[in-house]
Amino acid sequence: MRGWLPFKELSEMTAPREVAPDSTVPSRLDDVSSQPADRDTSPNSTLLVERIRRARPPFSAMETAVADHLLSDPSAVVSATTAELAKAAGVSQASVVRFARSLGYEGLPALRLSLARELTRLDVEHELSGVARGRIDASDSLHDLAHKIGFHEARSIEDTVSGLDLTCLDEVAHAIAARRPVTVLGVGASGLVAEDLCQKLQRIGQQCQFTSDTHLQLVQAAMRTPQDVVIGISFSGRTVETHKALALAANAGALSVAITGNPDSPIGQVVSHVLTTTAREDELRIGALASRMAQLAVVDVLFARIAQLRFDDLDAALAVLPRDVVNAG
């Protein structure tokens, strides 16, 4: 039967395990023929502070010192000279310049300008919404609670779409539109997003499979071929089960895709295509909600592009489904 979908009850009591930052199980697959595609490293690809938080692991010790100082007091960096920033961070001026260039800027002045624009935008957001960047706590009214969640989810979607690598997404969409079989992977909240994508694709006649059983995910991934497309979803990029399954699929030659908040994470390192999401993580894990919305935004854009590419076939695909099935959801 076309587009089969094995389902198993998703246990809400089982949280996805994460790969430790220095984990090597499994590490990058050196024998994968399809190497990771070039990343979009343009300075405006997403918010500067968020990019610095993501990029910290690959920084050198000197660059990390500059990054830590910037993250601790971004406003001070906007007006600091190279010499002042170097002294405050305890590094050389050359290290400050290398730090700026590692983020895609010509030097500190360009980085300061980008940071000033970002802080100005955040100031406006604070004026427009008293809940901007606020954490949820026990004293919040229901009004504040609702507006905090709405604010963060809306900004996460906006930031994700602004920084989305559309060239990469289009390559994935064309591969799926060419009717290559699709397997979607995910655990926990990311598993719900994976299931959503699978259901969308099946409704337009695309062969796709998803199971919440992580053991079956490994089996499905290991059985893929170069004709398949495998999409793994994990905001942290360190979910052990998703990492292992994606590594198996990539090693089998499948077109491998990661939808993740960290392109330099373990799953980002074993795939050929990365679609990056952005979500604002706060102390009480508002981002755990916002990250799901960011993932769904990427899934919706991907699905809409696939449907667009197969526009002439949509009527025929939907005609075989009862009207109440087409309109369900």
Short mmCIF file of C-alpha atoms in Angstrom, two decimals:
data_model
loop_
_atom_site.label_atom_id
_atom_site.label_comp_id
_atom_site.label_asym_id
_atom_site.label_seq_id
_atom_site.Cartn_x
_atom_site.Cartn_y
_atom_site.Cartn_z
CA MET A 1 0.00 0.00 0.00
CA ARG A 2 1.41 3.37 -1.00
CA GLY A 3 2.46 5.73 1.76
CA TRP A 4 2.26 3.23 4.59
CA LEU A 5 2.67 4.61 8.08
CA PRO A 6 3.34 2.35 11.05
CA PHE A 7 2.20 4.03 14.25
CA LYS A 8 2.91 3.20 17.87
CA GLU A 9 1.70 4.98 20.95
CA LEU A 10 4.15 7.77 21.88
CA SER A 11 5.04 7.62 25.56
CA GLU A 12 4.98 11.07 27.10
CA MET A 13 7.06 9.73 29.95
CA THR A 14 10.11 9.06 27.79
CA ALA A 15 12.27 12.10 27.11
CA PRO A 16 14.76 11.97 24.21
CA ARG A 17 18.31 11.32 25.29
CA GLU A 18 21.01 13.66 24.09
CA VAL A 19 24.48 13.04 22.70
CA ALA A 20 27.17 14.54 24.93
CA PRO A 21 29.11 17.39 23.26
CA ASP A 22 32.24 15.25 22.95
CA SER A 23 30.38 12.06 22.08
CA THR A 24 31.69 9.86 19.31
CA VAL A 25 28.83 7.35 19.19
CA PRO A 26 28.34 7.63 16.32
CA SER A 27 30.61 10.47 15.21
CA ARG A 28 30.92 12.00 11.75
CA LEU A 29 30.78 9.33 9.08
CA ASP A 30 33.99 9.79 7.11
CA ASP A 31 32.91 7.27 4.46
CA VAL A 32 29.61 8.98 3.65
CA SER A 33 29.79 9.91 -0.01
CA SER A 34 27.47 12.89 0.36
CA GLN A 35 29.25 15.51 2.46
CA PRO A 36 27.45 18.30 4.35
CA ALA A 37 26.35 21.13 2.11
CA ASP A 38 27.85 24.60 2.58
CA ARG A 39 26.20 26.49 5.40
CA ASP A 40 24.82 30.00 5.12
CA THR A 41 27.26 31.99 7.23
CA SER A 42 26.20 35.48 6.14
CA PRO A 43 26.16 37.89 9.10
CA ASN A 44 22.43 38.59 8.64
CA SER A 45 21.35 34.92 8.40
CA THR A 46 19.90 35.11 11.92
CA LEU A 47 20.23 37.13 15.12
CA LEU A 48 23.87 37.81 16.01
CA VAL A 49 23.63 36.95 19.72
CA GLU A 50 21.84 33.69 18.88
CA ARG A 51 24.51 32.82 16.30
CA ILE A 52 27.27 33.42 18.85
CA ARG A 53 25.54 31.15 21.38
CA ARG A 54 25.27 28.41 18.76
CA ALA A 55 28.83 28.78 17.49
CA ARG A 56 30.58 28.69 20.87
CA PRO A 57 31.79 25.05 20.75
CA PRO A 58 33.93 25.54 17.58
CA PHE A 59 35.50 28.79 18.87
CA SER A 60 39.12 28.84 19.95
CA ALA A 61 39.89 29.61 23.60
CA MET A 62 40.58 33.28 22.75
CA GLU A 63 37.45 33.61 20.63
CA THR A 64 35.40 32.01 23.40
CA ALA A 65 36.66 34.66 25.82
CA VAL A 66 35.47 37.40 23.45
CA ALA A 67 32.15 35.61 22.93
CA ASP A 68 31.59 35.27 26.69
CA HIS A 69 32.26 38.97 27.21
CA LEU A 70 29.91 39.96 24.41
CA LEU A 71 27.13 37.71 25.69
CA SER A 72 27.53 39.04 29.23
CA ASP A 73 27.21 42.69 28.18
CA PRO A 74 26.27 43.22 24.50
CA SER A 75 25.53 46.93 25.01
CA ALA A 76 29.09 47.63 26.17
CA VAL A 77 30.54 45.96 23.08
CA VAL A 78 28.57 48.29 20.77
CA SER A 79 30.67 51.27 21.88
CA ALA A 80 33.97 49.46 22.56
CA THR A 81 37.07 49.83 20.42
CA THR A 82 39.09 46.81 19.42
CA ALA A 83 41.67 47.62 22.10
CA GLU A 84 39.01 48.09 24.79
CA LEU A 85 37.24 44.85 23.94
CA ALA A 86 40.54 42.97 23.85
CA LYS A 87 41.48 44.29 27.31
CA ALA A 88 38.05 43.51 28.77
CA ALA A 89 38.11 39.96 27.40
CA GLY A 90 41.75 39.39 28.33
CA VAL A 91 42.87 38.61 24.77
CA SER A 92 44.91 40.25 22.02
CA GLN A 93 43.43 42.70 19.51
CA ALA A 94 44.16 40.17 16.78
CA SER A 95 41.90 37.67 18.59
CA VAL A 96 39.07 40.21 18.56
CA VAL A 97 39.47 40.68 14.81
CA ARG A 98 39.58 36.91 14.23
CA PHE A 99 36.42 36.54 16.32
CA ALA A 100 34.57 39.08 14.17
CA ARG A 101 35.78 37.46 10.95
CA SER A 102 34.79 33.98 12.17
CA LEU A 103 31.21 35.30 12.28
CA GLY A 104 31.41 36.64 8.73
CA TYR A 105 32.26 40.29 9.42
CA GLU A 106 35.23 42.22 8.02
CA GLY A 107 36.14 43.42 11.48
CA LEU A 108 34.82 44.71 14.80
CA PRO A 109 33.15 47.86 13.38
CA ALA A 110 30.87 45.79 11.14
CA LEU A 111 30.07 43.43 14.02
CA ARG A 112 29.28 46.40 16.31
CA LEU A 113 26.92 47.85 13.71
CA SER A 114 25.04 44.57 13.38
CA LEU A 115 24.87 44.22 17.17
CA ALA A 116 23.60 47.80 17.55
CA ARG A 117 20.79 47.13 15.06
CA GLU A 118 19.84 43.97 16.93
CA LEU A 119 19.78 45.68 20.32
CA THR A 120 17.69 48.52 18.86
CA ARG A 121 15.19 45.99 17.59
CA LEU A 122 15.06 44.32 20.99
CA ASP A 123 14.46 47.67 22.67
CA VAL A 124 11.49 48.22 20.36
CA GLU A 125 10.20 44.75 21.21
CA HIS A 126 10.47 45.54 24.91
CA GLU A 127 8.41 48.70 24.41
CA LEU A 128 5.78 46.93 22.30
CA SER A 129 5.48 44.02 24.69
CA GLY A 130 6.28 44.01 28.38
CA VAL A 131 6.70 40.26 28.14
CA ALA A 132 9.54 40.28 25.64
CA ARG A 133 12.31 37.96 26.77
CA GLY A 134 10.44 37.41 30.03
CA ARG A 135 10.51 34.08 31.82
CA ILE A 136 7.39 32.34 33.08
CA ASP A 137 7.12 32.28 36.88
CA ALA A 138 4.53 31.54 39.53
CA SER A 139 3.49 35.19 39.89
CA ASP A 140 2.42 35.59 36.24
CA SER A 141 -1.21 36.31 35.53
CA LEU A 142 -2.91 34.22 32.87
CA HIS A 143 -2.76 37.27 30.61
CA ASP A 144 1.03 37.55 31.01
CA LEU A 145 1.47 33.80 30.62
CA ALA A 146 -0.48 33.74 27.34
CA HIS A 147 1.28 36.79 25.94
CA LYS A 148 4.76 35.54 26.85
CA ILE A 149 4.17 32.27 25.03
CA GLY A 150 2.59 34.01 22.04
CA PHE A 151 5.39 36.54 21.81
CA HIS A 152 8.19 34.00 21.91
CA GLU A 153 6.52 31.61 19.49
CA ALA A 154 5.84 34.41 16.99
CA ARG A 155 9.41 35.69 17.18
CA SER A 156 10.81 32.16 16.83
CA ILE A 157 8.83 31.61 13.64
CA GLU A 158 9.88 34.99 12.27
CA ASP A 159 13.57 34.45 13.08
CA THR A 160 13.52 30.91 11.69
CA VAL A 161 11.99 31.92 8.36
CA SER A 162 14.35 34.91 8.08
CA GLY A 163 17.40 32.68 8.52
CA LEU A 164 16.16 29.69 6.54
CA ASP A 165 18.51 28.38 3.84
CA LEU A 166 16.05 28.44 0.96
CA THR A 167 18.52 26.96 -1.52
CA CYS A 168 18.98 23.93 0.72
CA LEU A 169 15.24 23.64 1.33
CA ASP A 170 14.53 23.81 -2.41
CA GLU A 171 16.98 20.97 -3.10
CA VAL A 172 15.19 18.79 -0.55
CA ALA A 173 11.78 19.77 -1.93
CA HIS A 174 12.79 18.89 -5.51
CA ALA A 175 14.11 15.51 -4.38
CA ILE A 176 10.82 14.69 -2.66
CA ALA A 177 8.73 16.13 -5.50
CA ALA A 178 10.52 13.66 -7.77
CA ARG A 179 8.69 10.96 -5.75
CA ARG A 180 11.69 9.65 -3.87
CA PRO A 181 10.47 7.69 -0.79
CA VAL A 182 10.67 9.67 2.44
CA THR A 183 11.41 8.51 5.99
CA VAL A 184 10.97 11.00 8.84
CA LEU A 185 12.69 10.63 12.22
CA GLY A 186 12.03 12.31 15.55
CA VAL A 187 11.53 11.68 19.26
CA GLY A 188 9.25 13.38 21.78
CA ALA A 189 8.07 16.84 20.70
CA SER A 190 10.18 16.58 17.54
CA GLY A 191 8.47 13.26 16.86
CA LEU A 192 5.13 15.05 16.78
CA VAL A 193 6.52 17.43 14.15
CA ALA A 194 7.88 14.45 12.20
CA GLU A 195 4.46 12.80 12.28
CA ASP A 196 2.84 16.04 11.09
CA LEU A 197 5.16 16.21 8.07
CA CYS A 198 4.55 12.55 7.24
CA GLN A 199 0.78 12.97 7.34
CA LYS A 200 0.95 16.05 5.11
CA LEU A 201 3.04 14.24 2.51
CA GLN A 202 0.82 11.17 2.52
CA ARG A 203 -2.24 13.31 1.81
CA ILE A 204 -0.75 14.39 -1.52
CA GLY A 205 0.21 10.84 -2.50
CA GLN A 206 3.84 10.95 -1.39
CA GLN A 207 5.30 7.70 -0.08
CA CYS A 208 6.39 8.49 3.47
CA GLN A 209 6.88 6.59 6.71
CA PHE A 210 7.23 7.56 10.36
CA THR A 211 7.09 5.54 13.56
CA SER A 212 7.46 6.73 17.13
CA ASP A 213 9.22 3.44 17.98
CA THR A 214 12.90 4.38 18.05
CA HIS A 215 14.03 0.79 17.43
CA LEU A 216 11.96 0.68 14.25
CA GLN A 217 13.38 4.06 13.28
CA LEU A 218 16.83 2.48 13.33
CA VAL A 219 15.59 -0.43 11.20
CA GLN A 220 13.94 1.89 8.70
CA ALA A 221 17.03 4.11 8.49
CA ALA A 222 19.39 1.16 7.95
CA MET A 223 17.25 -0.12 5.06
CA ARG A 224 17.34 3.13 3.07
CA THR A 225 19.00 3.40 -0.36
CA PRO A 226 20.43 6.29 -2.41
CA GLN A 227 16.91 6.71 -3.82
CA ASP A 228 15.48 7.65 -0.41
CA VAL A 229 15.17 10.92 1.46
CA VAL A 230 15.54 10.75 5.26
CA ILE A 231 14.64 13.74 7.44
CA GLY A 232 15.63 13.86 11.11
CA ILE A 233 14.19 16.47 13.48
CA SER A 234 15.87 17.52 16.74
CA PHE A 235 16.08 21.06 18.09
CA SER A 236 19.20 20.38 20.16
CA GLY A 237 20.71 18.22 17.43
CA ARG A 238 21.95 15.84 20.12
CA THR A 239 19.07 13.40 20.47
CA VAL A 240 20.80 10.03 20.56
CA GLU A 241 18.12 8.02 18.75
CA THR A 242 17.73 10.53 15.91
CA HIS A 243 21.49 10.89 15.56
CA LYS A 244 22.06 7.15 15.24
CA ALA A 245 19.24 6.69 12.73
CA LEU A 246 20.36 9.62 10.57
CA ALA A 247 23.93 8.32 10.60
CA LEU A 248 22.73 4.92 9.38
CA ALA A 249 20.66 6.49 6.60
CA ALA A 250 23.49 8.77 5.49
CA ASN A 251 25.90 5.83 5.49
CA ALA A 252 23.44 3.94 3.26
CA GLY A 253 23.62 6.78 0.74
CA ALA A 254 20.19 8.33 1.32
CA LEU A 255 19.73 12.07 0.88
CA SER A 256 19.92 13.01 4.57
CA VAL A 257 18.33 16.11 6.06
CA ALA A 258 18.43 17.57 9.57
CA ILE A 259 15.93 20.10 10.90
CA THR A 260 17.74 21.42 13.97
CA GLY A 261 18.47 24.49 16.02
CA ASN A 262 22.21 23.77 15.89
CA PRO A 263 23.77 23.03 12.48
CA ASP A 264 27.09 22.16 14.14
CA SER A 265 25.49 19.53 16.39
CA PRO A 266 26.02 15.77 15.97
CA ILE A 267 23.06 15.32 13.62
CA GLY A 268 24.12 18.39 11.65
CA GLN A 269 27.50 16.78 11.08
CA VAL A 270 26.27 13.50 9.59
CA VAL A 271 23.80 14.84 7.02
CA SER A 272 24.12 16.44 3.60
CA HIS A 273 21.42 19.10 4.15
CA VAL A 274 20.65 21.20 7.24
CA LEU A 275 17.55 23.36 7.77
CA THR A 276 18.14 25.53 10.82
CA THR A 277 15.47 26.63 13.26
CA THR A 278 15.71 29.48 15.75
CA ALA A 279 13.93 29.57 19.09
CA ARG A 280 14.52 31.74 22.12
CA GLU A 281 15.38 29.54 25.07
CA ASP A 282 14.55 31.12 28.43
CA GLU A 283 15.03 29.91 31.99
CA LEU A 284 11.69 28.13 32.22
CA ARG A 285 12.11 26.57 28.78
CA ILE A 286 9.69 28.80 26.89
CA GLY A 287 11.88 27.78 23.96
CA ALA A 288 10.75 24.17 24.42
CA LEU A 289 7.39 25.41 23.19
CA ALA A 290 8.75 27.91 20.68
CA SER A 291 11.18 25.39 19.18
CA ARG A 292 8.28 23.17 18.17
CA MET A 293 6.60 26.10 16.44
CA ALA A 294 9.84 26.91 14.62
CA GLN A 295 10.12 23.30 13.46
CA LEU A 296 6.51 23.32 12.25
CA ALA A 297 7.21 26.51 10.31
CA VAL A 298 10.08 24.80 8.45
CA VAL A 299 7.90 21.74 7.82
CA ASP A 300 5.09 23.91 6.46
CA VAL A 301 7.40 25.79 4.09
CA LEU A 302 8.94 22.51 2.90
CA PHE A 303 5.56 20.88 2.37
CA ALA A 304 4.12 23.91 0.57
CA ARG A 305 7.12 23.97 -1.78
CA ILE A 306 6.73 20.25 -2.54
CA ALA A 307 3.02 20.73 -3.22
CA GLN A 308 3.84 23.68 -5.45
CA LEU A 309 6.32 21.65 -7.46
CA ARG A 310 3.69 18.93 -7.89
CA PHE A 311 0.82 21.32 -8.44
CA ASP A 312 -0.41 19.61 -11.61
CA ASP A 313 -0.68 16.28 -9.76
CA LEU A 314 -2.43 17.52 -6.62
CA ASP A 315 -5.99 17.18 -7.88
CA ALA A 316 -5.40 13.58 -8.91
CA ALA A 317 -3.73 12.76 -5.57
CA LEU A 318 -6.52 14.33 -3.52
CA ALA A 319 -9.27 12.82 -5.68
CA VAL A 320 -8.61 9.33 -4.32
CA LEU A 321 -9.29 10.49 -0.75
CA PRO A 322 -12.76 10.95 0.74
CA ARG A 323 -13.61 14.64 1.25
CA ASP A 324 -13.73 14.28 5.04
CA VAL A 325 -10.18 12.88 4.99
CA VAL A 326 -8.88 15.73 2.82
CA ASN A 327 -10.46 18.28 5.18
CA ALA A 328 -9.46 16.49 8.40
CA GLY A 329 -7.05 18.03 10.85
#
